[in-house]
Coordinates of C-alpha atoms (C1' of nucleotides) in Angstrom, one line a residue:
Chain A
M1 CA 7.6 -5.0 -4.1
P2 CA 9.3 -1.6 -3.0
D3 CA 10.3 -1.2 0.3
W4 CA 7.6 0.3 2.6
E5 CA 9.5 3.6 4.1
D6 CA 10.1 4.4 0.8
L7 CA 6.6 5.2 0.1
R8 CA 6.4 6.5 3.3
H9 CA 8.4 8.8 2.6
F10 CA 7.0 9.4 -0.5
A11 CA 3.7 9.5 0.5
A12 CA 5.1 12.3 3.0
F13 CA 6.2 14.7 0.1
A14 CA 3.2 13.8 -2.6
R15 CA 1.0 15.7 0.7
E16 CA 3.4 18.2 1.4
G17 CA 4.8 19.4 -1.5
T18 CA 8.4 20.1 -1.1
L19 CA 10.9 18.0 -0.2
S20 CA 11.5 19.7 2.8
A21 CA 8.5 20.2 4.3
A22 CA 7.6 16.2 4.2
A23 CA 11.1 15.9 6.1
R24 CA 9.6 18.0 8.7
A25 CA 7.0 16.6 9.0
L26 CA 8.3 13.0 9.3
G27 CA 11.3 14.8 11.6
V28 CA 14.3 13.6 9.4
D29 CA 16.6 15.2 7.1
H30 CA 15.5 16.4 3.5
A31 CA 18.6 14.9 1.6
T32 CA 16.9 11.6 2.7
V33 CA 13.2 12.0 1.6
A34 CA 15.4 13.0 -1.8
R35 CA 17.1 9.7 -1.7
R36 CA 14.1 7.5 -0.5
I37 CA 12.1 8.7 -3.4
V38 CA 15.4 8.4 -5.6
A39 CA 15.4 4.5 -4.1
L40 CA 11.5 4.1 -5.3
E41 CA 12.1 5.7 -8.9
A42 CA 14.3 2.9 -9.1
S43 CA 12.8 0.1 -7.7
T44 CA 9.2 1.0 -9.3
G45 CA 11.6 2.0 -12.6
L46 CA 9.2 4.8 -13.0
K47 CA 10.2 8.7 -12.6
L48 CA 7.9 9.8 -10.0
V49 CA 9.2 13.9 -9.8
D50 CA 10.3 16.4 -12.0
R51 CA 13.5 18.3 -10.0
R52 CA 13.8 21.5 -11.6
A53 CA 16.1 24.1 -9.8
R54 CA 14.9 24.5 -6.5
T55 CA 11.3 22.8 -7.0
T56 CA 10.6 19.6 -7.2
T57 CA 6.9 18.3 -8.5
L58 CA 5.5 14.8 -8.7
T59 CA 4.9 13.8 -12.2
D60 CA 2.0 12.3 -13.5
D61 CA 3.1 8.9 -12.7
G62 CA 4.1 10.2 -9.8
R63 CA 0.4 11.2 -9.0
R64 CA -0.8 7.8 -9.6
I65 CA 2.0 6.0 -7.4
A66 CA 0.6 9.3 -4.5
T67 CA -3.1 7.9 -5.2
A68 CA -2.2 4.3 -4.6
A69 CA 0.0 4.6 -1.7
A70 CA -2.5 7.4 0.0
P71 CA -4.5 4.2 1.7
M72 CA -1.4 2.8 3.5
E73 CA -1.1 6.1 5.1
E74 CA -4.8 5.6 6.0
A75 CA -4.3 1.6 7.1
A76 CA -0.8 2.9 8.7
F77 CA -2.4 5.4 11.0
A78 CA -5.1 2.8 12.0
V79 CA -2.3 0.4 13.0
G80 CA -1.2 3.2 15.3
R81 CA -4.8 3.7 16.9
A82 CA -4.9 -0.1 17.1
A83 CA -1.4 -0.1 19.4
R84 CA -3.2 2.7 21.1
A85 CA -6.1 1.0 21.8
A86 CA -4.3 -2.2 23.4
Q87 CA -2.3 -0.5 25.6
P88 CA -3.6 -1.5 29.3
G89 CA -4.8 0.7 31.7
V90 CA -5.6 4.5 31.9
D91 CA -1.7 5.4 31.8
G92 CA -0.4 7.2 28.4
E93 CA -0.1 10.4 26.6
V94 CA -3.2 11.7 25.5
T95 CA -3.4 14.8 22.8
I96 CA -6.5 17.0 23.5
S97 CA -7.1 19.7 20.6
A98 CA -9.1 22.9 21.6
P99 CA -9.8 26.1 20.3
P100 CA -7.0 28.5 22.0
T101 CA -8.7 29.8 24.7
F102 CA -10.8 27.4 25.7
A103 CA -7.4 25.6 26.2
S104 CA -6.0 28.2 28.1
A105 CA -9.0 28.9 30.3
V106 CA -11.4 26.1 30.6
I107 CA -9.3 23.2 30.2
A108 CA -5.6 23.8 31.4
P109 CA -6.5 25.5 35.2
R110 CA -9.0 22.3 35.7
L111 CA -5.7 19.8 34.4
I112 CA -4.9 19.3 37.5
Q113 CA -7.9 17.4 38.7
L114 CA -7.3 15.0 36.1
R115 CA -3.5 14.3 37.3
Q116 CA -5.0 13.9 41.0
R117 CA -7.1 11.5 39.8
H118 CA -5.3 10.1 37.3
P119 CA -1.9 10.0 38.0
G120 CA -0.4 8.0 34.7
I121 CA -2.1 10.1 32.3
R122 CA -0.2 12.6 30.4
I123 CA -1.6 15.6 28.9
K124 CA -0.9 17.2 25.9
L125 CA -2.7 20.1 24.5
I126 CA -2.8 21.5 21.6
G127 CA -4.4 25.1 21.2
E128 CA -4.9 25.7 17.5
K129 CA -7.8 27.0 15.4
R130 CA -6.5 25.2 12.5
R131 CA -8.6 21.3 13.1
A132 CA -6.2 18.6 14.2
S133 CA -6.7 15.9 12.0
L134 CA -7.9 13.1 14.0
S135 CA -7.7 10.2 11.9
R136 CA -4.1 11.3 11.3
R137 CA -3.7 11.0 14.9
E138 CA -3.0 14.6 15.6
A139 CA -4.7 14.6 18.7
D140 CA -7.0 11.9 20.4
V141 CA -9.7 14.2 21.7
A142 CA -10.4 17.1 19.7
L143 CA -13.4 19.8 21.0
R144 CA -15.0 22.1 18.3
L145 CA -17.5 24.5 18.0
L146 CA -18.7 22.5 14.6
R147 CA -20.3 19.5 14.3
P148 CA -18.0 17.8 12.3
V149 CA -19.0 15.6 9.1
E150 CA -15.9 13.2 9.3
S151 CA -16.9 9.4 9.5
G152 CA -15.3 6.6 11.7
L153 CA -15.7 9.8 14.6
F154 CA -17.6 9.3 17.5
V155 CA -19.1 12.6 18.0
R156 CA -20.8 13.9 21.7
R157 CA -22.3 17.7 22.6
L158 CA -20.3 18.1 25.7
G159 CA -22.8 21.5 26.7
S160 CA -22.4 25.2 25.5
F161 CA -21.6 28.6 26.4
G162 CA -22.8 32.0 25.9
F163 CA -21.6 35.3 24.5
S164 CA -21.9 38.7 25.9
L165 CA -20.2 42.1 25.6
Y166 CA -17.5 43.6 27.9
A167 CA -15.7 46.1 28.6
T168 CA -13.6 47.9 31.8
P169 CA -16.0 49.2 34.4
A170 CA -14.4 52.8 34.1
Y171 CA -15.5 52.6 30.1
L172 CA -18.4 51.6 30.6
K173 CA -19.6 54.1 33.5
D174 CA -17.9 57.0 31.7
T175 CA -19.2 56.0 27.6
P176 CA -22.7 57.2 26.8
P177 CA -24.1 54.0 24.9
H178 CA -24.7 55.4 21.4
A179 CA -20.8 56.6 21.6
F180 CA -19.7 52.8 22.0
A181 CA -16.4 52.0 20.6
F182 CA -16.6 47.6 19.5
I183 CA -14.1 45.1 19.2
G184 CA -14.2 42.5 16.7
Y185 CA -12.8 39.9 14.5
D186 CA -11.6 40.6 11.4
A187 CA -13.0 39.4 8.2
T188 CA -11.9 35.6 8.0
M189 CA -14.3 35.1 10.8
A190 CA -16.9 37.7 9.7
D191 CA -19.5 34.5 9.1
S192 CA -18.9 33.1 12.6
P193 CA -22.2 33.0 15.0
Q194 CA -20.6 35.4 17.4
E195 CA -19.6 38.0 14.8
V196 CA -23.2 38.0 12.9
W197 CA -24.7 38.3 16.8
L198 CA -22.3 41.6 17.7
R199 CA -22.8 43.1 14.5
T200 CA -26.7 43.3 15.2
I201 CA -25.4 45.1 18.5
V202 CA -23.5 47.5 16.8
G203 CA -25.6 48.6 14.3
D204 CA -23.9 52.0 12.7
R205 CA -21.4 52.4 15.8
E206 CA -18.0 52.0 15.2
V207 CA -15.9 49.0 15.0
V208 CA -12.3 51.0 16.4
L209 CA -10.5 46.6 16.2
R210 CA -10.2 44.0 13.9
T211 CA -8.4 40.7 15.1
N212 CA -8.8 37.4 14.6
D213 CA -6.8 36.8 18.1
L214 CA -9.0 36.9 21.2
E215 CA -6.6 37.5 23.4
T216 CA -6.1 40.7 21.6
Q217 CA -9.2 41.8 22.1
I218 CA -9.4 40.7 25.3
A219 CA -6.6 42.8 25.9
A220 CA -8.0 45.7 24.2
A221 CA -10.8 45.8 26.3
R222 CA -8.5 45.4 29.1
S223 CA -6.8 49.0 28.1
G224 CA -9.9 50.9 27.4
L225 CA -10.4 50.6 23.8
G226 CA -13.8 49.5 23.1
I227 CA -16.4 46.5 24.0
A228 CA -15.6 43.1 23.0
A229 CA -17.8 39.8 22.3
L230 CA -16.7 37.3 24.7
P231 CA -17.4 34.2 25.2
H232 CA -18.6 33.6 29.2
Y233 CA -15.7 31.8 30.1
L234 CA -12.9 34.3 29.2
G235 CA -14.8 38.1 30.3
D236 CA -16.3 36.7 33.5
G237 CA -13.3 35.5 34.7
D238 CA -11.5 38.5 34.0
A239 CA -11.4 40.5 36.5
C240 CA -11.1 44.3 34.8
L241 CA -14.0 43.5 32.7
Q242 CA -17.5 43.8 32.9
R243 CA -20.3 42.4 31.6
H244 CA -22.7 45.1 29.4
A245 CA -26.1 43.8 29.4
V246 CA -28.3 43.8 25.7
T247 CA -31.7 43.4 25.0
Q248 CA -31.0 41.5 22.0
R249 CA -31.3 37.8 22.5
P250 CA -28.3 36.3 23.8
I251 CA -26.2 33.9 21.7
R252 CA -25.0 30.5 22.9
R253 CA -22.6 28.1 20.9
D254 CA -22.5 24.1 21.5
V255 CA -19.5 22.3 22.1
W256 CA -19.1 18.9 20.5
L257 CA -16.4 16.8 21.4
L258 CA -14.6 14.1 19.2
V259 CA -12.8 10.9 19.6
H260 CA -11.8 7.9 16.7
R261 CA -14.2 5.0 17.6
D262 CA -11.2 3.2 17.5
L263 CA -9.8 5.2 20.6
R264 CA -13.2 5.5 22.5
Q265 CA -12.9 2.4 24.6
V266 CA -9.3 3.4 25.5
P267 CA -9.3 3.9 29.5
A268 CA -6.9 6.9 29.2
V269 CA -9.2 8.0 26.3
R270 CA -12.2 7.3 28.5
A271 CA -10.8 9.2 31.5
V272 CA -10.0 12.5 29.5
M273 CA -13.7 12.2 28.0
T274 CA -15.1 12.3 31.4
F275 CA -13.0 15.5 32.4
L276 CA -13.5 17.3 29.4
G277 CA -17.2 16.7 30.2
E278 CA -16.5 18.6 33.8
C279 CA -15.0 21.2 32.9
M280 CA -18.3 21.7 31.0
N281 CA -20.7 21.0 32.6
G282 CA -19.3 20.4 36.1
G283 CA -16.5 22.1 38.3
Chain B
M1 CA 3.8 6.3 13.9
P2 CA 5.5 3.0 13.5
D3 CA 8.3 2.3 10.7
W4 CA 6.6 0.8 8.0
E5 CA 9.4 -1.5 7.4
D6 CA 8.8 -2.9 10.8
L7 CA 4.8 -3.4 9.8
R8 CA 5.4 -5.0 6.8
H9 CA 8.0 -7.5 8.0
F10 CA 5.5 -8.4 11.0
A11 CA 2.8 -8.7 8.2
A12 CA 4.6 -11.0 6.9
F13 CA 5.5 -12.8 10.2
A14 CA 2.0 -13.4 10.7
R15 CA 1.3 -14.2 7.6
E16 CA 3.6 -17.1 7.2
G17 CA 3.6 -17.9 10.7
T18 CA 7.2 -18.0 11.6
L19 CA 10.1 -16.3 11.7
S20 CA 11.8 -18.5 9.2
A21 CA 9.4 -18.7 6.4
A22 CA 8.3 -14.8 7.0
A23 CA 12.4 -14.7 6.1
R24 CA 12.4 -16.7 3.3
A25 CA 9.0 -14.7 1.6
L26 CA 10.9 -11.8 1.9
G27 CA 14.0 -12.5 1.2
V28 CA 15.7 -11.4 3.9
D29 CA 17.5 -13.5 7.0
H30 CA 15.4 -14.2 9.8
A31 CA 17.6 -12.7 12.0
T32 CA 16.0 -9.4 10.5
V33 CA 12.6 -10.3 11.1
A34 CA 13.2 -10.8 14.4
R35 CA 14.8 -7.9 15.4
R36 CA 12.3 -5.8 13.0
I37 CA 9.7 -7.3 15.4
V38 CA 11.4 -5.9 18.5
A39 CA 11.9 -2.8 17.1
L40 CA 8.1 -3.0 16.6
E41 CA 7.1 -4.2 19.8
A42 CA 9.1 -1.2 21.0
S43 CA 7.6 1.7 19.2
T44 CA 3.9 0.3 19.6
G45 CA 4.8 -0.2 23.7
L46 CA 3.4 -3.9 23.4
K47 CA 4.3 -6.9 23.3
L48 CA 3.5 -8.9 19.8
V49 CA 4.5 -12.1 20.2
D50 CA 5.9 -14.8 22.4
R51 CA 9.0 -16.3 22.2
R52 CA 9.2 -19.8 23.1
A53 CA 11.9 -21.7 23.0
R54 CA 11.3 -23.0 19.1
T55 CA 8.3 -21.5 18.2
T56 CA 7.5 -17.5 17.9
T57 CA 3.2 -17.3 18.4
L58 CA 1.0 -14.2 18.0
T59 CA -0.4 -13.2 20.9
D60 CA -3.7 -11.3 21.5
D61 CA -1.9 -7.7 20.6
G62 CA -0.3 -9.2 17.7
R63 CA -2.8 -10.6 16.1
R64 CA -4.6 -7.0 16.3
I65 CA -2.0 -5.6 15.1
A66 CA -1.6 -7.9 12.2
T67 CA -5.6 -7.6 11.7
A68 CA -4.9 -4.1 11.4
A69 CA -1.9 -4.0 9.1
A70 CA -3.3 -6.5 6.6
P71 CA -5.0 -3.3 5.0
M72 CA -1.3 -2.2 4.7
E73 CA 0.0 -5.0 2.4
E74 CA -3.4 -5.0 0.0
A75 CA -2.5 -1.3 -0.6
A76 CA 0.9 -2.2 -0.7
F77 CA -0.1 -4.5 -4.0
A78 CA -2.2 -1.7 -5.1
V79 CA 1.2 0.8 -5.1
G80 CA 2.9 -2.6 -7.1
R81 CA 0.1 -2.5 -9.9
A82 CA -0.4 0.6 -10.1
A83 CA 3.9 0.8 -10.6
R84 CA 3.4 -2.0 -13.1
A85 CA 0.6 -0.3 -15.1
A86 CA 2.6 3.1 -15.7
Q87 CA 5.3 1.0 -17.6
P88 CA 5.0 2.8 -21.0
G89 CA 5.4 0.3 -24.1
V90 CA 5.2 -3.4 -24.4
D91 CA 7.9 -4.3 -22.6
G92 CA 8.9 -5.6 -19.6
E93 CA 8.3 -8.9 -17.8
V94 CA 5.1 -10.6 -17.4
T95 CA 4.7 -13.3 -14.9
I96 CA 1.9 -15.8 -15.9
S97 CA 0.7 -19.2 -13.9
A98 CA -1.0 -22.0 -15.4
P99 CA -1.5 -25.2 -14.5
P100 CA 2.3 -27.5 -14.6
T101 CA 1.5 -29.2 -18.1
F102 CA -0.4 -26.4 -19.7
A103 CA 2.4 -24.4 -18.8
S104 CA 5.1 -27.1 -20.5
A105 CA 2.9 -28.3 -23.6
V106 CA 0.8 -25.8 -24.6
I107 CA 2.6 -22.2 -23.9
A108 CA 6.3 -23.0 -23.8
P109 CA 6.3 -24.2 -27.3
R110 CA 4.9 -20.8 -28.4
L111 CA 6.6 -18.4 -26.8
I112 CA 9.1 -18.2 -29.4
Q113 CA 6.0 -16.1 -31.6
L114 CA 5.6 -13.9 -28.9
R115 CA 9.0 -13.3 -28.6
Q116 CA 9.2 -12.5 -32.3
R117 CA 6.6 -10.4 -31.8
H118 CA 7.3 -8.8 -29.2
P119 CA 11.4 -8.7 -28.4
G120 CA 10.9 -6.7 -24.8
I121 CA 8.6 -9.2 -23.4
R122 CA 10.4 -10.9 -20.7
I123 CA 8.1 -14.3 -19.7
K124 CA 8.0 -15.6 -16.6
L125 CA 6.1 -18.9 -16.8
I126 CA 5.1 -20.6 -13.5
G127 CA 3.7 -24.2 -13.9
E128 CA 1.8 -24.8 -10.4
K129 CA -1.2 -26.5 -9.0
R130 CA -0.9 -24.2 -5.9
R131 CA -3.2 -21.3 -7.4
A132 CA -1.0 -18.3 -7.7
S133 CA -2.6 -15.5 -6.0
L134 CA -2.8 -12.6 -8.1
S135 CA -3.6 -9.6 -6.2
R136 CA -0.6 -10.8 -4.3
R137 CA 0.8 -10.4 -7.6
E138 CA 2.8 -13.3 -7.5
A139 CA 1.5 -13.5 -11.2
D140 CA -0.2 -10.9 -13.4
V141 CA -1.8 -13.4 -15.6
A142 CA -3.2 -16.9 -14.9
L143 CA -5.1 -19.7 -16.3
R144 CA -7.0 -21.7 -14.7
L145 CA -9.8 -24.6 -15.3
L146 CA -11.9 -23.3 -12.4
R147 CA -14.0 -19.8 -12.8
P148 CA -12.6 -18.0 -9.3
V149 CA -14.7 -15.9 -7.5
E150 CA -12.3 -13.4 -6.1
S151 CA -13.1 -9.7 -6.7
G152 CA -10.8 -7.4 -8.3
L153 CA -10.1 -9.8 -11.3
F154 CA -11.2 -9.8 -14.9
V155 CA -11.9 -13.1 -16.0
R156 CA -12.3 -14.3 -19.9
R157 CA -13.1 -17.7 -21.2
L158 CA -10.1 -18.6 -23.2
G159 CA -11.5 -22.0 -24.5
S160 CA -11.7 -25.3 -23.6
F161 CA -9.9 -28.8 -24.1
G162 CA -11.1 -32.7 -24.1
F163 CA -9.8 -35.8 -22.5
S164 CA -9.1 -39.2 -24.1
L165 CA -7.7 -42.1 -23.1
Y166 CA -4.3 -43.1 -24.2
A167 CA -2.0 -46.0 -24.3
T168 CA 0.5 -47.4 -26.4
P169 CA -0.8 -49.2 -29.4
A170 CA 1.0 -52.3 -28.3
Y171 CA -1.4 -52.2 -25.4
L172 CA -4.3 -51.4 -27.1
K173 CA -3.8 -54.4 -29.8
D174 CA -3.0 -56.5 -27.4
T175 CA -4.9 -56.5 -24.4
P176 CA -8.9 -57.2 -24.8
P177 CA -11.3 -54.5 -23.2
H178 CA -12.4 -56.4 -20.3
A179 CA -8.8 -57.2 -19.4
F180 CA -7.7 -53.1 -19.7
A181 CA -6.0 -51.8 -16.5
F182 CA -6.5 -48.1 -15.7
I183 CA -4.3 -45.1 -14.2
G184 CA -5.9 -42.5 -12.3
Y185 CA -5.8 -39.6 -9.9
D186 CA -5.3 -40.2 -6.0
A187 CA -7.5 -39.1 -3.6
T188 CA -6.2 -35.8 -3.6
M189 CA -7.8 -35.5 -7.3
A190 CA -11.0 -37.9 -7.1
D191 CA -13.4 -34.9 -7.5
S192 CA -12.0 -33.6 -10.6
P193 CA -14.1 -33.5 -13.9
Q194 CA -12.1 -35.5 -15.5
E195 CA -11.3 -38.6 -12.6
V196 CA -15.2 -38.7 -12.2
W197 CA -15.4 -38.9 -15.6
L198 CA -12.8 -41.9 -16.0
R199 CA -14.7 -43.6 -13.2
T200 CA -17.8 -44.2 -15.4
I201 CA -15.1 -45.6 -17.8
V202 CA -13.5 -47.8 -15.3
G203 CA -16.5 -49.7 -13.9
D204 CA -15.0 -52.4 -12.0
R205 CA -11.7 -53.2 -13.8
E206 CA -8.4 -52.2 -11.9
V207 CA -6.7 -49.3 -11.4
V208 CA -2.9 -50.1 -11.6
L209 CA -1.8 -47.1 -10.6
R210 CA -2.8 -43.6 -8.8
T211 CA -0.8 -40.8 -9.1
N212 CA -1.8 -36.7 -8.4
D213 CA 0.9 -35.9 -10.7
L214 CA 0.0 -36.1 -15.1
E215 CA 3.7 -36.4 -15.9
T216 CA 3.7 -39.7 -13.7
Q217 CA 1.1 -40.7 -15.7
I218 CA 2.1 -40.3 -19.3
A219 CA 5.5 -42.1 -18.0
A220 CA 3.1 -45.1 -17.0
A221 CA 1.0 -45.1 -19.7
R222 CA 4.0 -45.0 -22.2
S223 CA 5.7 -47.3 -20.7
G224 CA 2.5 -50.2 -21.3
L225 CA 1.3 -50.2 -17.9
G226 CA -2.1 -49.2 -18.6
I227 CA -4.7 -47.0 -20.0
A228 CA -4.8 -43.0 -18.8
A229 CA -7.2 -40.4 -18.9
L230 CA -5.3 -37.5 -20.5
P231 CA -5.9 -34.3 -22.2
H232 CA -5.8 -34.1 -25.9
Y233 CA -3.0 -31.4 -26.3
L234 CA -0.7 -33.6 -24.3
G235 CA -1.7 -37.0 -25.7
D236 CA -2.2 -36.2 -29.4
G237 CA 1.5 -34.8 -29.1
D238 CA 3.0 -37.7 -28.0
A239 CA 3.7 -40.1 -30.0
C240 CA 4.2 -43.3 -27.6
L241 CA 0.7 -43.1 -27.3
Q242 CA -3.0 -43.4 -29.3
R243 CA -6.3 -42.4 -28.4
H244 CA -8.6 -45.2 -27.7
A245 CA -12.3 -44.5 -28.6
V246 CA -14.9 -45.1 -25.3
T247 CA -19.0 -44.8 -26.0
Q248 CA -19.0 -42.2 -22.8
R249 CA -19.5 -38.8 -23.7
P250 CA -16.6 -37.3 -24.4
I251 CA -15.3 -34.5 -21.4
R252 CA -14.3 -31.0 -22.2
R253 CA -12.7 -28.6 -19.5
D254 CA -12.9 -24.9 -19.9
V255 CA -10.1 -22.2 -19.4
W256 CA -10.5 -19.6 -17.6
L257 CA -7.6 -16.7 -18.4
L258 CA -7.3 -14.1 -15.1
V259 CA -5.8 -10.5 -14.9
H260 CA -6.2 -8.3 -12.0
R261 CA -8.0 -5.3 -13.1
D262 CA -5.3 -2.5 -12.8
L263 CA -3.0 -4.3 -14.8
R264 CA -5.1 -5.1 -17.9
Q265 CA -4.5 -2.4 -19.7
V266 CA -0.9 -2.7 -19.1
P267 CA 0.6 -3.5 -23.4
A268 CA 3.0 -6.2 -22.3
V269 CA -0.6 -8.0 -20.2
R270 CA -2.6 -7.5 -23.0
A271 CA 0.0 -9.0 -25.5
V272 CA 0.1 -11.9 -23.5
M273 CA -3.4 -12.2 -23.4
T274 CA -3.4 -12.3 -27.1
F275 CA -1.1 -14.7 -27.1
L276 CA -2.7 -17.2 -24.9
G277 CA -6.2 -16.7 -26.9
E278 CA -3.7 -17.9 -29.5
C279 CA -2.4 -20.5 -27.9
M280 CA -5.9 -22.1 -27.1
N281 CA -7.3 -21.1 -30.4
G282 CA -5.5 -20.2 -33.1
G283 CA -1.7 -21.7 -33.3
Chain C
dT1 C1' 18.8 45.8 -8.0
dC2 C1' 20.3 44.0 -4.5
dT3 C1' 19.4 41.1 -0.3
dT4 C1' 17.1 37.5 1.9
dC5 C1' 15.5 33.1 3.3
dC6 C1' 14.4 28.7 1.4
dA7 C1' 14.5 24.6 -1.1
dT8 C1' 17.8 21.0 -3.0
dG9 C1' 21.9 18.8 -4.4
dT10 C1' 26.5 17.0 -2.5
dG11 C1' 30.4 14.6 0.4
dA12 C1' 31.7 12.8 4.5
dG13 C1' 31.8 10.8 8.9
dA14 C1' 28.7 7.8 12.4
dT15 C1' 25.1 5.7 13.2
dT16 C1' 22.2 1.5 12.0
dT17 C1' 21.0 -2.3 9.9
dT18 C1' 21.8 -6.4 8.0
dG19 C1' 23.4 -11.0 6.6
dC20 C1' 26.5 -14.5 8.2
dA21 C1' 28.0 -18.2 11.0
dC22 C1' 27.3 -21.0 14.8
dA23 C1' 25.0 -22.8 18.9
dA24 C1' 20.5 -24.3 21.5
dT25 C1' 16.1 -25.9 21.6
dG26 C1' 12.1 -28.7 20.6
dC27 C1' 9.8 -31.7 17.5
dC28 C1' 9.3 -35.8 14.1
dC29 C1' 10.1 -40.3 13.5
dG30 C1' 11.7 -44.0 13.1
Chain D
dC1 C1' 14.8 -43.5 23.0
dG2 C1' 18.0 -41.1 19.7
dG3 C1' 19.0 -39.0 15.4
dG4 C1' 18.0 -35.6 12.1
dC5 C1' 15.6 -31.4 11.2
dA6 C1' 14.1 -27.2 11.3
dT7 C1' 13.4 -22.8 14.0
dT8 C1' 15.3 -19.3 17.0
dG9 C1' 19.2 -16.3 19.2
dT10 C1' 23.4 -14.1 19.4
dG11 C1' 27.5 -11.9 18.3
dC12 C1' 30.9 -9.6 14.6
dA13 C1' 31.7 -7.9 10.6
dA14 C1' 30.3 -5.2 6.2
dA15 C1' 26.8 -2.5 3.9
dA16 C1' 23.6 0.7 3.7
dT17 C1' 21.5 4.3 5.2
dC18 C1' 21.0 9.1 7.8
dT19 C1' 22.8 13.2 9.6
dC20 C1' 25.3 17.2 9.4
dA21 C1' 27.5 20.9 6.8
dC22 C1' 28.4 23.4 3.2
dA23 C1' 27.2 24.4 -1.8
dT24 C1' 24.2 26.6 -5.3
dG25 C1' 20.1 28.1 -7.2
dG26 C1' 16.0 31.1 -7.4
dA27 C1' 12.2 34.0 -6.2
dA28 C1' 10.2 37.2 -3.0
dG29 C1' 11.0 41.8 -1.3
dA30 C1' 13.2 46.0 -0.4

DNA sequence: TCTTCCATGTGAGATTTTGCACAATGCCCG
DNA sequence: CGGGCATTGTGCAAAATCTCACATGGAAGA
């Protein structure tokens, strides 16, 4: 029977692709990963990786073993969730993953309420576009704008938010509508509902800035560069910006709350779920 | 994420029940198992075992974690099988589990043939009544007298063997049939087909020795104590014993060959399977 | 072509882990 | 009730492992 730590390091290597990346993911030195793989090769009697100068790649046997080891990682995460689920009380750390602006504009300002209600809860708030994997426990709770299809997850629709056009009052006052300049997403977000909606408004007018970062759009709009389509939770709270009404049908996007089934009943996680619901609807 | 070696030690403890038994199963010192469990408790923040004087028992949380860890063991064995299956060539060690007398009387004498055909194969032959677990890789190939129901196994009927009554020629010559004394299994084997068959023959005559060990039955029969029901592969090869014909319908038992699906295509395992088939039928 | 960056190999010292020996404790059995 | 017997706890020395630091060797970009 191989050493399970060897398997853990090897599985990380197989997933990450390089010794260094695996070492970073595991929080150890790359030399450790390399030596663990050597040990696994010795104990299995198989050559698992090709060591070429500067690159280390899986052999066919390595791929086979990695495939067999993947369920172990799966099971290890299940153990982690079971351990988390067994924690008594509402104390503990809960990791929330949410879209960046949602995290900073909606969740973060209200965290003080959660803290007052449950002093024992420590929050780790990750604003990221890349979707955190709940089954890998990169996050305990996640907010997403698309209903996910992964299995093993509990999904609830928390509510929705709308978009409007925003610019500085001065810009809207001085610029005739036919001369409006717009600020929008770049190609990577071309299919997002708000971008499609914006296109119907823009027509053949000019888009002077395309960026994938919403904060950048806000900064540009604030400076008087043009008009941006922003979610209400961002635009309405910004003293420098003012809504501009349009005749097009307004657009809304749903917010989905995700939590792994195994963690759904954990008191601290439930408290966070309640809190996030209030962020959307109540306070 | 907990240390996987901690999980391995804890899973072994949960399965074996005591630190010492787990240590034996893992081939390490009991202190190591104890310390690993302490480490796992620290990393999960849960009390996994109750340390009472002289006994260590799982807590409820411990049982939960052990349940979650069981699939990891399963996956680890799958990795072991994958490693075994990837071994090239017919070389390597193959472990055979078989009923004790079958191992010594049928398989062992013919192993020389296998060895001549495939010099690279090393055989580990385990004669044991307790059924070795193929999915735990306690054996690669097993012979059993009952068709198993476990999933994941490849099963083939190899053949069958018959039973007859045996005693010393002198005993059969000097003893009138109504005075025959019999040698049989004890209560633990009372339900075996050959024991049921023997009972129909014994009638109200005497059973002078009951034992669960077939070798003991042979030794007793050889000494002239009485008549035993023995498989032909044992009785016919014994110069001291002679068959005694009966009118009852003769009994046969099937021999099943078991191998894990993952190992079925391994050259060394295939060679052993072929060899075992020849043991039953051919040579 | 040269530079810079990143991935990997290697050795030494420090840390961690392990095995061993011994002690203590409670259970089984006569 | 008392003597084995097996299990568990503990301290220490040995062994194994990890990190750190440095060297190497390509690949991407200027």
